[in-house]
């Protein structure tokens, strides 16, 4: 590789403050990847949980090809998707795109949302996530954060109703969202939406496995609580299928769909069906989460709390007030800097 290559990358092992259990498994660490364009002109992040089955080498192959490209970096937003291409894992393409957008924002003295002609970001309240544990432990975690008005509860195993019941008793004031992470079967989901109706839930996220899109529509038809697709939203075809099935919302994640530009295309498609938008993320650094926060002016819900869950985030970017209203720094590009 040349002594001053077009881009470099390095892994960052993120340490979770507490072990984080969801229906897919339990983690204490996650591996993020920091992408830096030549002369630090733009930064991006590529991070994906292990249950997606994507290796770091698959990600690096995309960046290695880009580093060796003779094509100059694009000078217009509309040329970025063609420069990045369609090959390789979505989070690797996302990292490249974020770095190229960050570069153009800095070069043109625009924050990312202005570069993309998006509404000004909103000071939305993000949810605070509680991973799967015993009902008593989850209730205690909810009780310890009385200042957080919105709590997202991970479900998808035995005793799910007991978990919600305990948390609701501990926090009768809280707005509760539940996320099964594809952990229920259709019969379980149809049963659970009836049993959970008494707990005043704001939404039920991804009750079924990714490929069961028509069945997600059946779950939605059985409840007035919005069903929000997450793992089922990875392509434009998924958005159309979910809309036709009658699912009320989608959870957009940049790493899952390949970046902001693809994501915005999917948002526009979802609006055809009147679907509601949630902004989410993987367990990422503030680099990726801040990039997503630039889209908050488009969204009804935000779930952007990973910087609160990670103990060694190397970046300074998105910030939170005492009640978890989000804000982004007034800097050009994505707007993150390295912590001192």
Coordinates of C-alpha atoms in Angstrom, one line a residue:
X1 CA 0.0 0.0 0.0
X2 CA 1.3 3.5 -0.8
X3 CA 2.9 5.5 2.1
X4 CA 0.0 8.0 2.0
X5 CA -2.9 5.8 0.9
X6 CA -6.3 7.0 -0.1
X7 CA -7.8 5.5 3.0
X8 CA -6.9 3.5 6.1
X9 CA -8.9 1.6 8.7
X10 CA -8.4 0.2 12.1
X11 CA -10.5 -1.9 14.5
X12 CA -11.8 -0.5 17.8
X13 CA -12.9 -3.0 20.5
X14 CA -15.9 -1.4 22.2
X15 CA -16.4 -2.4 25.8
X16 CA -20.0 -2.5 27.0
X17 CA -20.7 -1.1 30.4
X18 CA -22.7 -4.2 31.3
X19 CA -23.1 -7.5 29.4
X20 CA -25.9 -7.0 26.8
X21 CA -28.2 -9.8 26.1
X22 CA -30.8 -9.9 23.3
X23 CA -32.6 -12.8 21.6
X24 CA -29.6 -13.4 19.4
X25 CA -27.1 -13.9 22.3
X26 CA -25.1 -12.0 24.9
X27 CA -22.1 -9.7 24.3
X28 CA -19.6 -7.8 26.5
X29 CA -17.6 -6.3 23.6
X30 CA -18.2 -5.3 19.9
X31 CA -15.7 -4.6 17.2
X32 CA -16.1 -1.3 15.3
X33 CA -14.0 -0.2 12.4
X34 CA -12.8 3.4 11.9
X35 CA -12.2 4.5 8.3
X36 CA -10.1 7.5 7.6
X37 CA -9.7 9.1 4.1
X38 CA -6.3 10.5 3.0
X39 CA -5.0 13.3 5.2
X40 CA -8.0 12.7 7.6
X41 CA -10.3 14.5 5.1
X42 CA -13.2 12.3 6.1
X43 CA -14.1 9.7 8.7
X44 CA -16.5 6.8 8.6
X45 CA -17.5 3.8 10.7
X46 CA -18.3 0.2 9.8
X47 CA -19.7 -1.9 12.7
X48 CA -21.9 -5.0 12.7
X49 CA -23.0 -7.5 15.4
X50 CA -21.5 -11.0 15.1
X51 CA -24.9 -12.6 14.5
X52 CA -25.0 -11.0 11.0
X53 CA -22.2 -13.4 10.0
X54 CA -20.0 -10.8 8.4
X55 CA -16.3 -11.1 9.0
X56 CA -13.8 -8.3 9.4
X57 CA -11.9 -9.6 6.4
X58 CA -14.9 -9.3 4.2
X59 CA -15.2 -5.7 5.3
X60 CA -11.5 -5.0 4.8
X61 CA -11.7 -6.4 1.3
X62 CA -14.0 -3.6 0.3
X63 CA -11.8 -0.9 1.8
X64 CA -8.7 -2.5 0.3
X65 CA -10.2 -2.2 -3.1
X66 CA -11.2 1.4 -2.5
X67 CA -7.7 2.3 -1.2
X68 CA -6.2 0.9 -4.5
X69 CA -8.7 2.6 -6.8
X70 CA -7.3 5.1 -9.3
X71 CA -10.7 7.0 -9.3
X72 CA -10.5 10.4 -7.5
X73 CA -12.9 10.9 -4.6
X74 CA -16.3 12.1 -5.7
X75 CA -16.9 15.9 -5.5
X76 CA -20.7 15.7 -5.5
X77 CA -23.1 13.9 -3.2
X78 CA -24.9 12.4 -6.2
X79 CA -21.7 10.6 -7.4
X80 CA -21.0 8.9 -4.1
X81 CA -23.2 5.8 -4.5
X82 CA -21.5 5.0 -7.9
X83 CA -18.1 5.4 -6.4
X84 CA -18.8 3.1 -3.5
X85 CA -20.5 0.5 -5.6
X86 CA -22.7 -2.4 -4.7
X87 CA -20.1 -5.0 -3.9
X88 CA -19.3 -6.2 -0.3
X89 CA -21.1 -6.1 3.0
X90 CA -23.5 -3.2 3.7
X91 CA -21.6 -1.9 6.8
X92 CA -18.3 -1.7 4.8
X93 CA -20.1 0.3 2.1
X94 CA -21.7 2.4 4.8
X95 CA -18.3 3.3 6.3
X96 CA -17.0 4.4 2.9
X97 CA -20.0 6.5 2.2
X98 CA -19.9 8.2 5.6
X99 CA -16.3 9.1 5.1
X100 CA -17.0 10.5 1.6
X101 CA -20.0 12.5 2.9
X102 CA -17.9 13.8 5.9
X103 CA -15.2 14.9 3.5
X104 CA -17.7 16.8 1.3
X105 CA -19.3 18.4 4.3
X106 CA -16.0 19.7 5.7
X107 CA -14.9 20.8 2.2
X108 CA -18.0 22.8 1.6
X109 CA -18.4 24.0 5.2
X110 CA -21.8 22.3 5.8
X111 CA -22.9 20.0 8.5
X112 CA -24.1 16.7 7.1
X113 CA -27.8 17.5 7.3
X114 CA -27.4 20.7 5.3
X115 CA -25.1 18.9 2.7
X116 CA -28.0 16.5 2.2
X117 CA -30.7 19.2 2.2
X118 CA -32.5 17.6 5.2
X119 CA -34.6 19.2 7.9
X120 CA -32.8 20.6 10.9
X121 CA -32.2 17.8 13.4
X122 CA -34.8 17.6 16.2
X123 CA -34.0 17.4 19.9
X124 CA -35.9 14.0 20.1
X125 CA -35.8 11.9 23.2
X126 CA -34.0 8.6 22.6
X127 CA -35.0 5.4 24.3
X128 CA -32.7 3.8 26.8
X129 CA -32.2 0.1 26.2
X130 CA -32.5 -2.7 28.9
X131 CA -31.2 -6.1 27.8
X132 CA -32.7 -9.4 28.6
X133 CA -32.3 -10.5 32.2
X134 CA -34.5 -11.7 35.0
X135 CA -37.7 -9.7 35.5
X136 CA -36.4 -8.4 38.9
X137 CA -33.1 -7.3 37.5
X138 CA -34.7 -5.5 34.5
X139 CA -37.1 -3.8 36.8
X140 CA -34.2 -2.6 39.0
X141 CA -32.4 -1.3 36.0
X142 CA -35.5 0.7 35.0
X143 CA -35.9 2.0 38.5
X144 CA -32.3 3.3 38.5
X145 CA -32.9 5.7 35.6
X146 CA -36.0 7.6 36.7
X147 CA -34.8 10.6 34.6
X148 CA -35.1 8.6 31.4
X149 CA -38.7 8.8 30.1
X150 CA -38.5 6.3 27.2
X151 CA -37.3 2.7 27.9
X152 CA -36.7 0.0 25.2
X153 CA -37.1 -3.5 26.6
X154 CA -35.4 -6.4 24.9
X155 CA -37.6 -9.5 24.8
X156 CA -37.6 -12.8 22.8
X157 CA -37.3 -15.5 25.4
X158 CA -39.3 -17.2 28.2
X159 CA -40.9 -15.0 30.9
X160 CA -41.4 -12.0 28.5
X161 CA -44.7 -10.9 30.0
X162 CA -43.2 -11.2 33.5
X163 CA -40.4 -8.8 32.4
X164 CA -42.8 -6.2 31.1
X165 CA -45.0 -6.5 34.1
X166 CA -42.1 -6.0 36.5
X167 CA -40.8 -3.0 34.5
X168 CA -44.2 -1.4 34.3
X169 CA -44.7 -1.7 38.0
X170 CA -41.2 -0.2 38.6
X171 CA -41.8 2.6 36.1
X172 CA -45.5 3.4 35.7
X173 CA -44.5 6.8 34.3
X174 CA -42.3 5.5 31.5
X175 CA -43.0 5.2 27.8
X176 CA -42.2 1.5 27.0
X177 CA -41.1 0.1 23.7
X178 CA -40.4 -3.7 23.3
X179 CA -38.0 -5.4 20.9
X180 CA -38.2 -9.1 20.4
X181 CA -35.2 -9.1 17.9
X182 CA -37.0 -11.8 15.8
X183 CA -37.3 -14.0 18.8
X184 CA -40.9 -15.1 18.6
X185 CA -42.8 -17.5 16.3
X186 CA -46.0 -16.3 14.7
X187 CA -48.2 -18.1 17.3
X188 CA -46.1 -16.7 20.1
X189 CA -46.3 -13.2 18.7
X190 CA -50.1 -13.3 18.2
X191 CA -50.4 -14.5 21.8
X192 CA -47.9 -11.9 23.1
X193 CA -49.5 -8.9 21.5
X194 CA -52.8 -9.7 23.2
X195 CA -51.2 -10.3 26.6
X196 CA -49.0 -7.2 26.4
X197 CA -51.8 -4.9 25.4
X198 CA -52.5 -4.0 29.0
X199 CA -49.0 -2.6 29.6
X200 CA -49.5 0.6 27.4
X201 CA -46.7 -0.1 24.9
X202 CA -45.6 2.5 22.4
X203 CA -44.4 -0.1 19.8
X204 CA -43.5 -3.7 19.3
X205 CA -40.3 -4.1 17.3
X206 CA -39.4 -7.1 15.0
X207 CA -41.6 -9.8 16.6
X208 CA -40.7 -12.4 13.9
X209 CA -37.7 -13.7 12.0
X210 CA -36.5 -11.4 9.2
X211 CA -38.0 -13.3 6.3
X212 CA -41.5 -13.5 7.7
X213 CA -42.7 -10.2 6.3
X214 CA -46.3 -11.3 5.4
X215 CA -46.6 -12.8 8.9
X216 CA -45.4 -9.5 10.4
X217 CA -48.5 -8.0 8.7
X218 CA -50.6 -10.6 10.4
X219 CA -49.2 -9.5 13.8
X220 CA -49.9 -5.9 12.9
X221 CA -53.5 -6.7 12.0
X222 CA -54.0 -8.3 15.4
X223 CA -53.0 -5.2 17.4
X224 CA -53.4 -1.5 17.4
X225 CA -49.8 -1.2 18.8
X226 CA -47.5 -0.2 16.0
X227 CA -45.3 -3.1 14.7
X228 CA -41.9 -1.7 13.6
X229 CA -39.7 -3.8 11.4
X230 CA -36.0 -3.9 12.1
X231 CA -34.1 -7.0 10.9
X232 CA -36.7 -7.3 8.1
X233 CA -35.6 -3.9 6.6
X234 CA -32.4 -4.4 4.6
X235 CA -33.3 -3.6 1.0
X236 CA -35.7 -1.5 -1.0
X237 CA -37.7 -4.6 -1.8
X238 CA -38.2 -5.2 1.9
X239 CA -39.7 -1.7 2.4
X240 CA -42.2 -2.3 -0.3
X241 CA -43.1 -5.8 1.0
X242 CA -43.6 -4.5 4.5
X243 CA -45.7 -1.6 3.3
X244 CA -47.9 -3.9 1.3
X245 CA -48.2 -6.2 4.4
X246 CA -49.5 -3.3 6.4
X247 CA -46.7 -3.0 8.9
X248 CA -46.8 0.4 10.5
X249 CA -43.2 1.3 10.9
X250 CA -39.5 0.7 10.0
X251 CA -36.4 1.0 12.0
X252 CA -33.7 2.4 9.7
X253 CA -30.1 1.5 10.6
X254 CA -27.2 2.8 8.4
X255 CA -25.0 -0.3 8.9
X256 CA -27.8 -2.6 7.8
X257 CA -28.8 -0.8 4.6
X258 CA -25.4 0.4 3.4
X259 CA -25.4 4.0 4.3
X260 CA -27.4 7.3 4.5
X261 CA -28.0 7.7 0.8
X262 CA -29.6 4.2 0.4
X263 CA -31.4 4.8 3.7
X264 CA -33.0 8.0 2.4
X265 CA -34.2 6.2 -0.7
X266 CA -35.9 3.7 1.6
X267 CA -37.4 6.4 3.7
X268 CA -39.0 8.0 0.7
X269 CA -40.4 4.6 -0.4
X270 CA -41.8 4.0 3.1
X271 CA -43.7 7.2 2.9
X272 CA -45.7 5.9 0.0
X273 CA -47.3 3.5 2.4
X274 CA -47.7 6.0 5.3
X275 CA -45.2 4.1 7.4
X276 CA -43.6 5.7 10.4
X277 CA -39.9 6.1 10.8
X278 CA -37.6 5.1 13.7
X279 CA -33.9 5.8 13.6
X280 CA -31.8 3.1 15.1
X281 CA -28.2 1.9 15.1
X282 CA -26.0 -1.1 16.1
X283 CA -23.7 -0.9 19.1
X284 CA -21.5 1.8 17.5
X285 CA -19.3 4.6 18.4
X286 CA -20.4 8.2 18.4
X287 CA -19.1 8.5 14.9
X288 CA -21.8 6.3 13.3
X289 CA -24.5 7.4 15.8
X290 CA -23.9 11.1 15.2
X291 CA -24.2 10.5 11.4
X292 CA -27.6 8.9 12.0
X293 CA -28.7 11.8 14.3
X294 CA -28.4 14.2 11.3
X295 CA -31.6 12.5 10.0
X296 CA -33.6 13.1 13.2
X297 CA -35.7 15.8 11.5
X298 CA -37.3 13.1 9.4
X299 CA -38.2 10.6 12.2
X300 CA -41.0 10.1 14.7
X301 CA -38.9 7.9 17.0
X302 CA -35.1 7.7 17.8
X303 CA -33.2 4.9 19.4
X304 CA -29.7 6.2 19.5
X305 CA -28.3 5.3 22.9
X306 CA -25.1 3.2 22.2
X307 CA -22.7 6.0 23.4
X308 CA -24.4 5.6 26.8
X309 CA -23.8 1.8 26.7
X310 CA -20.1 1.9 25.7
X311 CA -17.4 2.7 28.2
X312 CA -14.6 3.5 25.8
X313 CA -16.2 5.5 22.9
X314 CA -13.2 7.3 21.3
X315 CA -15.2 10.0 19.7
X316 CA -17.0 13.2 20.8
X317 CA -20.2 13.9 18.9
X318 CA -23.9 13.3 19.7
X319 CA -24.8 14.4 23.2
X320 CA -27.7 14.0 25.6
X321 CA -29.4 16.2 28.1
X322 CA -30.5 14.8 31.5
X323 CA -33.7 13.4 30.0
X324 CA -32.0 11.9 26.9
X325 CA -32.9 14.5 24.4
X326 CA -30.3 14.3 21.7
X327 CA -28.2 17.0 20.2
X328 CA -25.4 17.2 17.6
X329 CA -22.4 19.4 17.6
X330 CA -22.4 22.5 15.4
X331 CA -19.4 21.4 13.2
X332 CA -19.1 20.6 9.5
X333 CA -19.4 17.2 8.1
X334 CA -20.6 14.5 10.5
X335 CA -19.2 16.7 13.3
X336 CA -17.2 14.3 15.5
X337 CA -13.8 14.8 17.0
X338 CA -11.4 12.5 18.9
X339 CA -11.8 12.7 22.6
X340 CA -8.8 14.1 24.5

